[in-house]
Amino acid sequence: MGEERAMGSRERDRELLIVAGDEGATAVDAVFSGTAIPHSSGSPASFHHHPPHRKSGGEAFYNVMQSWASKKFMTGCVILLPMAITFYVTWWFICFVDGFFSPIYAHLGINIFGLGFITSFTFIFLVGMFMSSWLGASVLSLGECLIKRMPFVRHIYNASKQISSAISPDQKTQAFKEVVIIRHPRIGEYAFGFITSTVTLQTYSDEEELFCVYVPTNHLYIGDIFMISSKDIIRPTLSVREGIEIVVSVGMSMPRILRTSR
């Protein structure tokens, strides 16, 4: 009896294995062929085949148009933003300069826009001509002596004079003598700077001439001063105005190729 029962249980297990093997083979064939899997109520849910979701034609067209419109809009912003800033700053400058003499013309009953601007430029031009003469330089020296005696005003005047002398067309009084490149802050890294003056470093054995190089950090009037030997200075073929433009534009006006003068 025991042997007959064992034989019967073996036959049932063999039938179950054959059925399970057929279902597994059917599932594997269905996965590779892409057809639906005929499953029974007891088959696992992992054998269910879900077709991939495909976007409709309208949705794909909408995505393409959205990407195209965003790119064109950003292109328009990139083109119009510098022009808008330029016109705004120019208009503000004209209105600011025009405001110096326009109240005088308004008091006289003359209301012509731009007349104060022309008068201001003419006045500045005449002041430049007068101060270039010997008499104008004497008057300027006398005025500076009076201003430097004032406790608080002299500091404001000295700071503003140093800033204005940085862009002076006179090479003798120009604060930024030359544009240079120095190795800063580490070897392999470089920074733009401006030579402002020279100093002689005297030691017990010899003396060495050093250049005071001003390296702007944030704005043009905020930076660090480094005293560097002439052999450690790289001189590019750039003018002082070009160097100022590079600093003010945070490097965006940097030329593609930098050449040294010597």
PDB file of C-alpha atoms in Angstrom:
ATOM      1  CA  MET A   1       0.000   0.000   0.000  1.00  0.00           C
ATOM      2  CA  GLY A   2       2.774   2.425   0.880  1.00  0.00           C
ATOM      3  CA  GLU A   3       4.503   1.845  -2.436  1.00  0.00           C
ATOM      4  CA  GLU A   4       1.284   2.438  -4.403  1.00  0.00           C
ATOM      5  CA  ARG A   5       0.676   5.729  -2.571  1.00  0.00           C
ATOM      6  CA  ALA A   6       4.239   6.867  -3.249  1.00  0.00           C
ATOM      7  CA  MET A   7       3.886   6.027  -6.936  1.00  0.00           C
ATOM      8  CA  GLY A   8       0.584   7.961  -7.108  1.00  0.00           C
ATOM      9  CA  SER A   9       2.078  11.097  -5.503  1.00  0.00           C
ATOM     10  CA  ARG A  10       5.037  10.965  -7.902  1.00  0.00           C
ATOM     11  CA  GLU A  11       2.701  10.827 -10.893  1.00  0.00           C
ATOM     12  CA  ARG A  12       0.753  13.850  -9.645  1.00  0.00           C
ATOM     13  CA  ASP A  13       3.965  15.847  -9.058  1.00  0.00           C
ATOM     14  CA  ARG A  14       5.162  14.957 -12.570  1.00  0.00           C
ATOM     15  CA  GLU A  15       1.900  16.201 -14.108  1.00  0.00           C
ATOM     16  CA  LEU A  16       2.154  19.493 -12.173  1.00  0.00           C
ATOM     17  CA  LEU A  17       5.760  20.021 -13.293  1.00  0.00           C
ATOM     18  CA  ILE A  18       4.812  19.400 -16.934  1.00  0.00           C
ATOM     19  CA  VAL A  19       1.960  21.948 -16.725  1.00  0.00           C
ATOM     20  CA  ALA A  20       4.166  24.546 -15.020  1.00  0.00           C
ATOM     21  CA  GLY A  21       6.917  24.020 -17.592  1.00  0.00           C
ATOM     22  CA  ASP A  22       4.496  24.506 -20.460  1.00  0.00           C
ATOM     23  CA  GLU A  23       3.219  27.771 -18.945  1.00  0.00           C
ATOM     24  CA  GLY A  24       6.765  29.077 -18.361  1.00  0.00           C
ATOM     25  CA  ALA A  25       7.806  28.285 -21.928  1.00  0.00           C
ATOM     26  CA  THR A  26       4.677  29.974 -23.228  1.00  0.00           C
ATOM     27  CA  ALA A  27       5.487  33.088 -21.167  1.00  0.00           C
ATOM     28  CA  VAL A  28       9.081  33.244 -22.408  1.00  0.00           C
ATOM     29  CA  ASP A  29       7.983  32.821 -26.036  1.00  0.00           C
ATOM     30  CA  ALA A  30       5.389  35.544 -25.571  1.00  0.00           C
ATOM     31  CA  VAL A  31       7.960  37.969 -24.172  1.00  0.00           C
ATOM     32  CA  PHE A  32      10.308  37.531 -27.152  1.00  0.00           C
ATOM     33  CA  SER A  33       7.523  37.501 -29.755  1.00  0.00           C
ATOM     34  CA  GLY A  34       5.627  40.485 -28.287  1.00  0.00           C
ATOM     35  CA  THR A  35       2.257  38.662 -28.183  1.00  0.00           C
ATOM     36  CA  ALA A  36      -0.145  38.581 -25.299  1.00  0.00           C
ATOM     37  CA  ILE A  37       0.298  35.864 -22.702  1.00  0.00           C
ATOM     38  CA  PRO A  38      -2.691  33.538 -22.230  1.00  0.00           C
ATOM     39  CA  HIS A  39      -2.709  33.026 -18.481  1.00  0.00           C
ATOM     40  CA  SER A  40      -4.820  31.083 -16.113  1.00  0.00           C
ATOM     41  CA  SER A  41      -6.241  32.299 -12.844  1.00  0.00           C
ATOM     42  CA  GLY A  42      -3.259  30.946 -10.930  1.00  0.00           C
ATOM     43  CA  SER A  43      -0.427  32.413 -13.085  1.00  0.00           C
ATOM     44  CA  PRO A  44       1.763  35.177 -11.586  1.00  0.00           C
ATOM     45  CA  ALA A  45       1.057  38.833 -12.455  1.00  0.00           C
ATOM     46  CA  SER A  46       4.636  39.288 -13.679  1.00  0.00           C
ATOM     47  CA  PHE A  47       3.777  37.360 -16.851  1.00  0.00           C
ATOM     48  CA  HIS A  48       1.281  40.051 -17.943  1.00  0.00           C
ATOM     49  CA  HIS A  49       2.522  41.972 -20.963  1.00  0.00           C
ATOM     50  CA  HIS A  50       1.850  45.741 -21.034  1.00  0.00           C
ATOM     51  CA  PRO A  51       2.464  47.460 -24.378  1.00  0.00           C
ATOM     52  CA  PRO A  52       4.668  50.622 -24.186  1.00  0.00           C
ATOM     53  CA  HIS A  53       2.871  53.957 -23.954  1.00  0.00           C
ATOM     54  CA  ARG A  54       3.205  55.937 -27.163  1.00  0.00           C
ATOM     55  CA  LYS A  55       2.645  59.702 -27.428  1.00  0.00           C
ATOM     56  CA  SER A  56      -0.050  60.852 -29.739  1.00  0.00           C
ATOM     57  CA  GLY A  57       0.758  63.016 -32.746  1.00  0.00           C
ATOM     58  CA  GLY A  58      -0.830  66.110 -31.193  1.00  0.00           C
ATOM     59  CA  GLU A  59       1.212  65.818 -28.009  1.00  0.00           C
ATOM     60  CA  ALA A  60       4.481  65.415 -29.937  1.00  0.00           C
ATOM     61  CA  PHE A  61       3.640  68.430 -32.122  1.00  0.00           C
ATOM     62  CA  TYR A  62       2.890  70.494 -28.997  1.00  0.00           C
ATOM     63  CA  ASN A  63       6.261  69.602 -27.439  1.00  0.00           C
ATOM     64  CA  VAL A  64       8.129  70.512 -30.631  1.00  0.00           C
ATOM     65  CA  MET A  65       6.329  73.856 -30.936  1.00  0.00           C
ATOM     66  CA  GLN A  66       6.923  74.636 -27.255  1.00  0.00           C
ATOM     67  CA  SER A  67      10.666  73.983 -27.584  1.00  0.00           C
ATOM     68  CA  TRP A  68      10.876  76.047 -30.795  1.00  0.00           C
ATOM     69  CA  ALA A  69       8.968  78.988 -29.259  1.00  0.00           C
ATOM     70  CA  SER A  70      11.089  79.016 -26.087  1.00  0.00           C
ATOM     71  CA  LYS A  71      14.325  79.040 -28.107  1.00  0.00           C
ATOM     72  CA  LYS A  72      13.139  81.910 -30.309  1.00  0.00           C
ATOM     73  CA  PHE A  73      11.961  83.870 -27.266  1.00  0.00           C
ATOM     74  CA  MET A  74      15.340  83.485 -25.539  1.00  0.00           C
ATOM     75  CA  THR A  75      17.102  84.521 -28.757  1.00  0.00           C
ATOM     76  CA  GLY A  76      15.006  87.686 -28.855  1.00  0.00           C
ATOM     77  CA  CYS A  77      15.829  88.428 -25.205  1.00  0.00           C
ATOM     78  CA  VAL A  78      19.555  87.971 -25.827  1.00  0.00           C
ATOM     79  CA  ILE A  79      19.428  90.392 -28.779  1.00  0.00           C
ATOM     80  CA  LEU A  80      17.149  93.031 -27.248  1.00  0.00           C
ATOM     81  CA  LEU A  81      18.528  93.087 -23.690  1.00  0.00           C
ATOM     82  CA  PRO A  82      21.868  94.820 -24.511  1.00  0.00           C
ATOM     83  CA  MET A  83      20.071  97.297 -26.761  1.00  0.00           C
ATOM     84  CA  ALA A  84      17.476  98.062 -24.090  1.00  0.00           C
ATOM     85  CA  ILE A  85      20.137  98.566 -21.418  1.00  0.00           C
ATOM     86  CA  THR A  86      22.165 100.809 -23.749  1.00  0.00           C
ATOM     87  CA  PHE A  87      19.183 103.000 -24.635  1.00  0.00           C
ATOM     88  CA  TYR A  88      18.045 103.179 -21.006  1.00  0.00           C
ATOM     89  CA  VAL A  89      21.465 104.207 -19.691  1.00  0.00           C
ATOM     90  CA  THR A  90      21.913 106.725 -22.530  1.00  0.00           C
ATOM     91  CA  TRP A  91      18.475 108.231 -21.921  1.00  0.00           C
ATOM     92  CA  TRP A  92      19.139 108.426 -18.176  1.00  0.00           C
ATOM     93  CA  PHE A  93      22.495 110.135 -18.801  1.00  0.00           C
ATOM     94  CA  ILE A  94      20.954 112.674 -21.188  1.00  0.00           C
ATOM     95  CA  CYS A  95      18.185 113.497 -18.718  1.00  0.00           C
ATOM     96  CA  PHE A  96      20.697 113.709 -15.857  1.00  0.00           C
ATOM     97  CA  VAL A  97      23.044 116.084 -17.683  1.00  0.00           C
ATOM     98  CA  ASP A  98      20.139 118.053 -19.130  1.00  0.00           C
ATOM     99  CA  GLY A  99      18.864 118.641 -15.598  1.00  0.00           C
ATOM    100  CA  PHE A 100      21.800 120.888 -14.703  1.00  0.00           C
ATOM    101  CA  PHE A 101      20.892 123.816 -16.966  1.00  0.00           C
ATOM    102  CA  SER A 102      17.285 123.060 -17.914  1.00  0.00           C
ATOM    103  CA  PRO A 103      15.890 124.752 -14.733  1.00  0.00           C
ATOM    104  CA  ILE A 104      17.666 127.955 -15.765  1.00  0.00           C
ATOM    105  CA  TYR A 105      16.114 127.832 -19.240  1.00  0.00           C
ATOM    106  CA  ALA A 106      12.726 126.970 -17.710  1.00  0.00           C
ATOM    107  CA  HIS A 107      12.977 130.044 -15.461  1.00  0.00           C
ATOM    108  CA  LEU A 108      13.665 132.139 -18.547  1.00  0.00           C
ATOM    109  CA  GLY A 109      10.649 130.639 -20.304  1.00  0.00           C
ATOM    110  CA  ILE A 110      12.654 128.512 -22.768  1.00  0.00           C
ATOM    111  CA  ASN A 111      11.415 124.921 -22.827  1.00  0.00           C
ATOM    112  CA  ILE A 112      13.499 123.045 -25.400  1.00  0.00           C
ATOM    113  CA  PHE A 113      14.427 119.486 -24.527  1.00  0.00           C
ATOM    114  CA  GLY A 114      18.116 118.771 -24.994  1.00  0.00           C
ATOM    115  CA  LEU A 115      19.217 122.389 -24.727  1.00  0.00           C
ATOM    116  CA  GLY A 116      20.454 121.832 -21.181  1.00  0.00           C
ATOM    117  CA  PHE A 117      22.340 118.733 -22.353  1.00  0.00           C
ATOM    118  CA  ILE A 118      24.124 120.691 -25.096  1.00  0.00           C
ATOM    119  CA  THR A 119      24.888 123.513 -22.662  1.00  0.00           C
ATOM    120  CA  SER A 120      26.332 121.064 -20.119  1.00  0.00           C
ATOM    121  CA  PHE A 121      28.634 119.473 -22.684  1.00  0.00           C
ATOM    122  CA  THR A 122      29.750 122.895 -23.893  1.00  0.00           C
ATOM    123  CA  PHE A 123      30.459 123.940 -20.308  1.00  0.00           C
ATOM    124  CA  ILE A 124      32.501 120.786 -19.630  1.00  0.00           C
ATOM    125  CA  PHE A 125      34.488 121.335 -22.835  1.00  0.00           C
ATOM    126  CA  LEU A 126      35.279 124.939 -21.884  1.00  0.00           C
ATOM    127  CA  VAL A 127      36.344 123.864 -18.379  1.00  0.00           C
ATOM    128  CA  GLY A 128      38.715 121.309 -19.908  1.00  0.00           C
ATOM    129  CA  MET A 129      40.245 123.952 -22.163  1.00  0.00           C
ATOM    130  CA  PHE A 130      40.614 126.416 -19.288  1.00  0.00           C
ATOM    131  CA  MET A 131      42.181 123.898 -16.885  1.00  0.00           C
ATOM    132  CA  SER A 132      44.707 122.888 -19.546  1.00  0.00           C
ATOM    133  CA  SER A 133      46.196 126.374 -19.461  1.00  0.00           C
ATOM    134  CA  TRP A 134      48.603 127.773 -16.874  1.00  0.00           C
ATOM    135  CA  LEU A 135      45.949 130.000 -15.329  1.00  0.00           C
ATOM    136  CA  GLY A 136      43.486 127.145 -15.010  1.00  0.00           C
ATOM    137  CA  ALA A 137      46.095 124.899 -13.366  1.00  0.00           C
ATOM    138  CA  SER A 138      46.841 127.653 -10.844  1.00  0.00           C
ATOM    139  CA  VAL A 139      43.159 128.083 -10.030  1.00  0.00           C
ATOM    140  CA  LEU A 140      42.780 124.301  -9.674  1.00  0.00           C
ATOM    141  CA  SER A 141      45.756 124.093  -7.300  1.00  0.00           C
ATOM    142  CA  LEU A 142      44.322 126.884  -5.170  1.00  0.00           C
ATOM    143  CA  GLY A 143      40.943 125.158  -5.038  1.00  0.00           C
ATOM    144  CA  GLU A 144      42.540 121.826  -4.080  1.00  0.00           C
ATOM    145  CA  CYS A 145      44.452 123.500  -1.245  1.00  0.00           C
ATOM    146  CA  LEU A 146      41.196 124.855   0.146  1.00  0.00           C
ATOM    147  CA  ILE A 147      39.413 121.509  -0.199  1.00  0.00           C
ATOM    148  CA  LYS A 148      42.240 119.550   1.460  1.00  0.00           C
ATOM    149  CA  ARG A 149      41.906 121.709   4.568  1.00  0.00           C
ATOM    150  CA  MET A 150      38.342 120.519   5.121  1.00  0.00           C
ATOM    151  CA  PRO A 151      38.265 117.506   7.493  1.00  0.00           C
ATOM    152  CA  PHE A 152      35.612 115.319   5.850  1.00  0.00           C
ATOM    153  CA  VAL A 153      35.406 116.729   2.340  1.00  0.00           C
ATOM    154  CA  ARG A 154      39.079 116.091   1.548  1.00  0.00           C
ATOM    155  CA  HIS A 155      38.683 112.307   1.841  1.00  0.00           C
ATOM    156  CA  ILE A 156      35.768 112.321  -0.590  1.00  0.00           C
ATOM    157  CA  TYR A 157      37.683 114.553  -2.988  1.00  0.00           C
ATOM    158  CA  ASN A 158      40.850 112.428  -2.887  1.00  0.00           C
ATOM    159  CA  ALA A 159      38.928 109.202  -3.537  1.00  0.00           C
ATOM    160  CA  SER A 160      36.936 110.685  -6.417  1.00  0.00           C
ATOM    161  CA  LYS A 161      40.070 112.247  -7.897  1.00  0.00           C
ATOM    162  CA  GLN A 162      41.871 108.906  -7.896  1.00  0.00           C
ATOM    163  CA  ILE A 163      38.950 107.263  -9.682  1.00  0.00           C
ATOM    164  CA  SER A 164      38.756 110.019 -12.301  1.00  0.00           C
ATOM    165  CA  SER A 165      42.513 109.963 -12.875  1.00  0.00           C
ATOM    166  CA  ALA A 166      42.261 106.256 -13.707  1.00  0.00           C
ATOM    167  CA  ILE A 167      40.493 107.125 -16.962  1.00  0.00           C
ATOM    168  CA  SER A 168      42.340 110.357 -17.623  1.00  0.00           C
ATOM    169  CA  PRO A 169      43.615 110.719 -21.211  1.00  0.00           C
ATOM    170  CA  ASP A 170      46.806 112.305 -19.885  1.00  0.00           C
ATOM    171  CA  GLN A 171      49.389 109.525 -19.583  1.00  0.00           C
ATOM    172  CA  LYS A 172      51.362 111.487 -16.971  1.00  0.00           C
ATOM    173  CA  THR A 173      48.478 111.660 -14.502  1.00  0.00           C
ATOM    174  CA  GLN A 174      46.810 108.392 -15.447  1.00  0.00           C
ATOM    175  CA  ALA A 175      46.438 106.047 -12.475  1.00  0.00           C
ATOM    176  CA  PHE A 176      46.508 102.868 -14.570  1.00  0.00           C
ATOM    177  CA  LYS A 177      49.786 102.988 -16.454  1.00  0.00           C
ATOM    178  CA  GLU A 178      49.645  99.619 -18.184  1.00  0.00           C
ATOM    179  CA  VAL A 179      47.633  96.407 -18.386  1.00  0.00           C
ATOM    180  CA  VAL A 180      49.523  93.325 -17.198  1.00  0.00           C
ATOM    181  CA  ILE A 181      48.906  89.655 -16.456  1.00  0.00           C
ATOM    182  CA  ILE A 182      50.272  88.103 -13.268  1.00  0.00           C
ATOM    183  CA  ARG A 183      50.345  84.562 -11.918  1.00  0.00           C
ATOM    184  CA  HIS A 184      47.696  84.713  -9.219  1.00  0.00           C
ATOM    185  CA  PRO A 185      46.540  83.152  -6.917  1.00  0.00           C
ATOM    186  CA  ARG A 186      48.344  79.877  -7.727  1.00  0.00           C
ATOM    187  CA  ILE A 187      50.784  78.556 -10.298  1.00  0.00           C
ATOM    188  CA  GLY A 188      48.928  77.900 -13.537  1.00  0.00           C
ATOM    189  CA  GLU A 189      46.285  80.585 -12.844  1.00  0.00           C
ATOM    190  CA  TYR A 190      46.465  84.146 -14.128  1.00  0.00           C
ATOM    191  CA  ALA A 191      44.781  87.446 -13.282  1.00  0.00           C
ATOM    192  CA  PHE A 192      44.444  90.816 -14.994  1.00  0.00           C
ATOM    193  CA  GLY A 193      45.976  93.815 -13.275  1.00  0.00           C
ATOM    194  CA  PHE A 194      47.003  97.432 -13.809  1.00  0.00           C
ATOM    195  CA  ILE A 195      50.396  98.944 -13.036  1.00  0.00           C
ATOM    196  CA  THR A 196      49.806 101.996 -10.850  1.00  0.00           C
ATOM    197  CA  SER A 197      53.329 102.891  -9.703  1.00  0.00           C
ATOM    198  CA  THR A 198      56.852 101.593  -9.140  1.00  0.00           C
ATOM    199  CA  VAL A 199      58.764 101.139  -5.901  1.00  0.00           C
ATOM    200  CA  THR A 200      62.380 100.270  -5.122  1.00  0.00           C
ATOM    201  CA  LEU A 201      62.956  97.524  -2.563  1.00  0.00           C
ATOM    202  CA  GLN A 202      66.296  98.066  -0.831  1.00  0.00           C
ATOM    203  CA  THR A 203      68.027  95.247   1.050  1.00  0.00           C
ATOM    204  CA  TYR A 204      71.452  94.938   2.665  1.00  0.00           C
ATOM    205  CA  SER A 205      73.007  93.421  -0.448  1.00  0.00           C
ATOM    206  CA  ASP A 206      71.177  95.035  -3.373  1.00  0.00           C
ATOM    207  CA  GLU A 207      67.971  96.719  -4.448  1.00  0.00           C
ATOM    208  CA  GLU A 208      65.154  95.622  -6.744  1.00  0.00           C
ATOM    209  CA  GLU A 209      62.563  97.596  -8.651  1.00  0.00           C
ATOM    210  CA  LEU A 210      59.017  96.381  -8.075  1.00  0.00           C
ATOM    211  CA  PHE A 211      55.775  97.268  -9.810  1.00  0.00           C
ATOM    212  CA  CYS A 212      52.615  97.984  -7.853  1.00  0.00           C
ATOM    213  CA  VAL A 213      49.957  95.951  -9.654  1.00  0.00           C
ATOM    214  CA  TYR A 214      46.322  96.620  -8.825  1.00  0.00           C
ATOM    215  CA  VAL A 215      44.091  93.553  -9.304  1.00  0.00           C
ATOM    216  CA  PRO A 216      40.342  94.323  -9.112  1.00  0.00           C
ATOM    217  CA  THR A 217      38.332  91.758  -7.164  1.00  0.00           C
ATOM    218  CA  ASN A 218      34.703  92.886  -7.453  1.00  0.00           C
ATOM    219  CA  HIS A 219      34.226  96.377  -8.853  1.00  0.00           C
ATOM    220  CA  LEU A 220      36.899  98.420 -10.572  1.00  0.00           C
ATOM    221  CA  TYR A 221      37.594 100.474  -7.444  1.00  0.00           C
ATOM    222  CA  ILE A 222      37.822  97.459  -5.065  1.00  0.00           C
ATOM    223  CA  GLY A 223      40.842  95.202  -5.312  1.00  0.00           C
ATOM    224  CA  ASP A 224      44.246  94.151  -4.009  1.00  0.00           C
ATOM    225  CA  ILE A 225      47.716  95.608  -4.474  1.00  0.00           C
ATOM    226  CA  PHE A 226      50.645  93.308  -5.265  1.00  0.00           C
ATOM    227  CA  MET A 227      54.301  94.320  -5.518  1.00  0.00           C
ATOM    228  CA  ILE A 228      55.770  92.106  -8.230  1.00  0.00           C
ATOM    229  CA  SER A 229      59.123  91.928  -9.932  1.00  0.00           C
ATOM    230  CA  SER A 230      59.303  92.856 -13.600  1.00  0.00           C
ATOM    231  CA  LYS A 231      60.383  89.332 -14.602  1.00  0.00           C
ATOM    232  CA  ASP A 232      57.137  87.915 -13.189  1.00  0.00           C
ATOM    233  CA  ILE A 233      54.898  90.285 -15.173  1.00  0.00           C
ATOM    234  CA  ILE A 234      53.358  89.400 -18.538  1.00  0.00           C
ATOM    235  CA  ARG A 235      52.552  92.405 -20.734  1.00  0.00           C
ATOM    236  CA  PRO A 236      49.755  91.782 -23.268  1.00  0.00           C
ATOM    237  CA  THR A 237      49.084  93.984 -26.286  1.00  0.00           C
ATOM    238  CA  LEU A 238      46.051  95.615 -24.653  1.00  0.00           C
ATOM    239  CA  SER A 239      45.366  99.237 -23.857  1.00  0.00           C
ATOM    240  CA  VAL A 240      44.199 100.430 -20.449  1.00  0.00           C
ATOM    241  CA  ARG A 241      40.689 101.046 -21.762  1.00  0.00           C
ATOM    242  CA  GLU A 242      40.511  97.505 -23.137  1.00  0.00           C
ATOM    243  CA  GLY A 243      41.642  96.170 -19.770  1.00  0.00           C
ATOM    244  CA  ILE A 244      38.945  98.187 -17.984  1.00  0.00           C
ATOM    245  CA  GLU A 245      36.329  96.853 -20.400  1.00  0.00           C
ATOM    246  CA  ILE A 246      37.435  93.280 -19.654  1.00  0.00           C
ATOM    247  CA  VAL A 247      37.105  93.860 -15.900  1.00  0.00           C
ATOM    248  CA  VAL A 248      33.765  95.685 -16.113  1.00  0.00           C
ATOM    249  CA  SER A 249      32.296  93.061 -18.469  1.00  0.00           C
ATOM    250  CA  VAL A 250      33.491  90.265 -16.105  1.00  0.00           C
ATOM    251  CA  GLY A 251      35.635  88.804 -18.878  1.00  0.00           C
ATOM    252  CA  MET A 252      32.973  88.665 -21.596  1.00  0.00           C
ATOM    253  CA  SER A 253      34.887  91.149 -23.790  1.00  0.00           C
ATOM    254  CA  MET A 254      38.070  89.094 -23.549  1.00  0.00           C
ATOM    255  CA  PRO A 255      39.751  88.633 -26.954  1.00  0.00           C
ATOM    256  CA  ARG A 256      40.055  85.103 -28.271  1.00  0.00           C
ATOM    257  CA  ILE A 257      43.852  85.356 -28.540  1.00  0.00           C
ATOM    258  CA  LEU A 258      46.168  87.263 -26.188  1.00  0.00           C
ATOM    259  CA  ARG A 259      49.565  88.303 -27.497  1.00  0.00           C
ATOM    260  CA  THR A 260      52.432  89.669 -25.465  1.00  0.00           C
ATOM    261  CA  SER A 261      54.149  92.907 -26.385  1.00  0.00           C
ATOM    262  CA  ARG A 262      57.629  91.493 -25.806  1.00  0.00           C
TER     263      ARG A 262
END
